[in-house]
Each structure stands twice: as C-alpha cells, then as structure tokens.
Amino acid sequence: MNAKEQGGKASDWTPTERISWFPVPDEEDLDPRVKELVEKQREKLGAPNNVVRTHAWRPELMLRWLDFYEFIRGPRV
C-alpha cells in the first residue's frame, strides 16, 4: 500500500503514468544503495528521475552501469 492509500502524502517515487515495461518497485522495497541514490537526487534535483525508478528493480545492474559511466566519463576537471 502506498503513502497516498494510507492517507499520507503521495510519494514522489511512484510514477503517475507508466514509464517503463520494467516493474518499478515500491520505495520501501528499494535496495539500500538505491535508496541512497534516490535521496541524493531529491537533494540535487527535487525528485528522483525515471532512469533510477526503472532501473531500481535490478539494483546490481544499475550500480554496475553507474560505475561504468563514471569510468568512461573520466576524472572530473
């Protein structure tokens, strides 16, 4: 049951429309490493983006992709 169904404020995690064929897990079921990314995005962007939402169902793949992205991006100057 999501926050809105429980009478609370709707979460910015739950998409309002279908964003992917992949399942989007409930926020309370997220891998702790993904939760950390979500919190960083909330601080920086105001809300988590759909890339994180759709990749959250396979956290190992998402985290490996992020490591690869950082690798090919190279050192920040």
JSON list of C-alpha atoms in Angstrom, two decimals, residues 11-71:
[
{"chain": "A", "resi": 11, "resn": "SER", "atom": "CA", "xyz": [5.50, 9.95, -2.62]},
{"chain": "A", "resi": 12, "resn": "ASP", "atom": "CA", "xyz": [7.49, 11.47, -5.46]},
{"chain": "A", "resi": 13, "resn": "TRP", "atom": "CA", "xyz": [8.83, 7.96, -6.06]},
{"chain": "A", "resi": 14, "resn": "THR", "atom": "CA", "xyz": [5.65, 6.48, -7.52]},
{"chain": "A", "resi": 15, "resn": "PRO", "atom": "CA", "xyz": [5.18, 7.50, -11.18]},
{"chain": "A", "resi": 16, "resn": "THR", "atom": "CA", "xyz": [1.79, 8.92, -12.14]},
{"chain": "A", "resi": 17, "resn": "GLU", "atom": "CA", "xyz": [1.88, 7.16, -15.52]},
{"chain": "A", "resi": 18, "resn": "ARG", "atom": "CA", "xyz": [3.58, 4.13, -16.99]},
{"chain": "A", "resi": 19, "resn": "ILE", "atom": "CA", "xyz": [7.25, 4.95, -17.53]},
{"chain": "A", "resi": 20, "resn": "SER", "atom": "CA", "xyz": [8.61, 1.53, -18.47]},
{"chain": "A", "resi": 21, "resn": "TRP", "atom": "CA", "xyz": [7.81, -2.07, -19.25]},
{"chain": "A", "resi": 22, "resn": "PHE", "atom": "CA", "xyz": [10.06, -2.91, -16.32]},
{"chain": "A", "resi": 23, "resn": "PRO", "atom": "CA", "xyz": [8.42, -3.06, -12.91]},
{"chain": "A", "resi": 24, "resn": "VAL", "atom": "CA", "xyz": [9.01, -0.08, -10.63]},
{"chain": "A", "resi": 25, "resn": "PRO", "atom": "CA", "xyz": [9.45, -1.39, -7.08]},
{"chain": "A", "resi": 26, "resn": "ASP", "atom": "CA", "xyz": [7.78, 0.28, -4.13]},
{"chain": "A", "resi": 27, "resn": "GLU", "atom": "CA", "xyz": [10.07, 2.76, -2.41]},
{"chain": "A", "resi": 28, "resn": "GLU", "atom": "CA", "xyz": [10.03, 0.83, 0.87]},
{"chain": "A", "resi": 29, "resn": "ASP", "atom": "CA", "xyz": [11.36, -2.23, -1.02]},
{"chain": "A", "resi": 30, "resn": "LEU", "atom": "CA", "xyz": [14.37, -0.49, -2.55]},
{"chain": "A", "resi": 31, "resn": "ASP", "atom": "CA", "xyz": [17.89, -1.78, -2.09]},
{"chain": "A", "resi": 32, "resn": "PRO", "atom": "CA", "xyz": [19.66, 0.44, 0.48]},
{"chain": "A", "resi": 33, "resn": "ARG", "atom": "CA", "xyz": [22.18, 1.57, -2.16]},
{"chain": "A", "resi": 34, "resn": "VAL", "atom": "CA", "xyz": [19.35, 2.68, -4.44]},
{"chain": "A", "resi": 35, "resn": "LYS", "atom": "CA", "xyz": [17.67, 4.50, -1.55]},
{"chain": "A", "resi": 36, "resn": "GLU", "atom": "CA", "xyz": [20.88, 6.46, -1.12]},
{"chain": "A", "resi": 37, "resn": "LEU", "atom": "CA", "xyz": [20.83, 7.47, -4.80]},
{"chain": "A", "resi": 38, "resn": "VAL", "atom": "CA", "xyz": [17.18, 8.48, -4.52]},
{"chain": "A", "resi": 39, "resn": "GLU", "atom": "CA", "xyz": [17.94, 10.73, -1.54]},
{"chain": "A", "resi": 40, "resn": "LYS", "atom": "CA", "xyz": [20.86, 12.34, -3.40]},
{"chain": "A", "resi": 41, "resn": "GLN", "atom": "CA", "xyz": [18.58, 13.02, -6.37]},
{"chain": "A", "resi": 42, "resn": "ARG", "atom": "CA", "xyz": [15.95, 14.54, -4.11]},
{"chain": "A", "resi": 43, "resn": "GLU", "atom": "CA", "xyz": [18.56, 16.88, -2.64]},
{"chain": "A", "resi": 44, "resn": "LYS", "atom": "CA", "xyz": [20.01, 17.84, -6.01]},
{"chain": "A", "resi": 45, "resn": "LEU", "atom": "CA", "xyz": [17.04, 17.64, -8.39]},
{"chain": "A", "resi": 46, "resn": "GLY", "atom": "CA", "xyz": [13.99, 17.79, -6.12]},
{"chain": "A", "resi": 47, "resn": "ALA", "atom": "CA", "xyz": [12.77, 14.30, -7.05]},
{"chain": "A", "resi": 48, "resn": "PRO", "atom": "CA", "xyz": [14.16, 11.01, -8.33]},
{"chain": "A", "resi": 49, "resn": "ASN", "atom": "CA", "xyz": [14.33, 10.66, -12.10]},
{"chain": "A", "resi": 50, "resn": "ASN", "atom": "CA", "xyz": [12.76, 7.92, -14.21]},
{"chain": "A", "resi": 51, "resn": "VAL", "atom": "CA", "xyz": [16.12, 6.31, -15.02]},
{"chain": "A", "resi": 52, "resn": "VAL", "atom": "CA", "xyz": [16.61, 5.42, -11.37]},
{"chain": "A", "resi": 53, "resn": "ARG", "atom": "CA", "xyz": [12.96, 4.40, -10.99]},
{"chain": "A", "resi": 54, "resn": "THR", "atom": "CA", "xyz": [13.07, 1.98, -13.91]},
{"chain": "A", "resi": 55, "resn": "HIS", "atom": "CA", "xyz": [16.47, 0.52, -13.11]},
{"chain": "A", "resi": 56, "resn": "ALA", "atom": "CA", "xyz": [15.73, 0.09, -9.38]},
{"chain": "A", "resi": 57, "resn": "TRP", "atom": "CA", "xyz": [14.20, -3.35, -9.93]},
{"chain": "A", "resi": 58, "resn": "ARG", "atom": "CA", "xyz": [17.70, -4.64, -10.85]},
{"chain": "A", "resi": 59, "resn": "PRO", "atom": "CA", "xyz": [19.97, -2.70, -8.49]},
{"chain": "A", "resi": 60, "resn": "GLU", "atom": "CA", "xyz": [23.11, -4.71, -9.28]},
{"chain": "A", "resi": 61, "resn": "LEU", "atom": "CA", "xyz": [22.86, -3.86, -12.98]},
{"chain": "A", "resi": 62, "resn": "MET", "atom": "CA", "xyz": [22.08, -0.22, -12.29]},
{"chain": "A", "resi": 63, "resn": "LEU", "atom": "CA", "xyz": [25.02, 0.18, -9.91]},
{"chain": "A", "resi": 64, "resn": "ARG", "atom": "CA", "xyz": [27.39, -1.51, -12.36]},
{"chain": "A", "resi": 65, "resn": "TRP", "atom": "CA", "xyz": [26.16, 0.79, -15.12]},
{"chain": "A", "resi": 66, "resn": "LEU", "atom": "CA", "xyz": [26.78, 3.82, -12.90]},
{"chain": "A", "resi": 67, "resn": "ASP", "atom": "CA", "xyz": [30.31, 2.58, -12.16]},
{"chain": "A", "resi": 68, "resn": "PHE", "atom": "CA", "xyz": [30.90, 2.14, -15.89]},
{"chain": "A", "resi": 69, "resn": "TYR", "atom": "CA", "xyz": [29.52, 5.62, -16.59]},
{"chain": "A", "resi": 70, "resn": "GLU", "atom": "CA", "xyz": [31.92, 7.13, -14.05]},
{"chain": "A", "resi": 71, "resn": "PHE", "atom": "CA", "xyz": [34.79, 5.16, -15.61]}
]
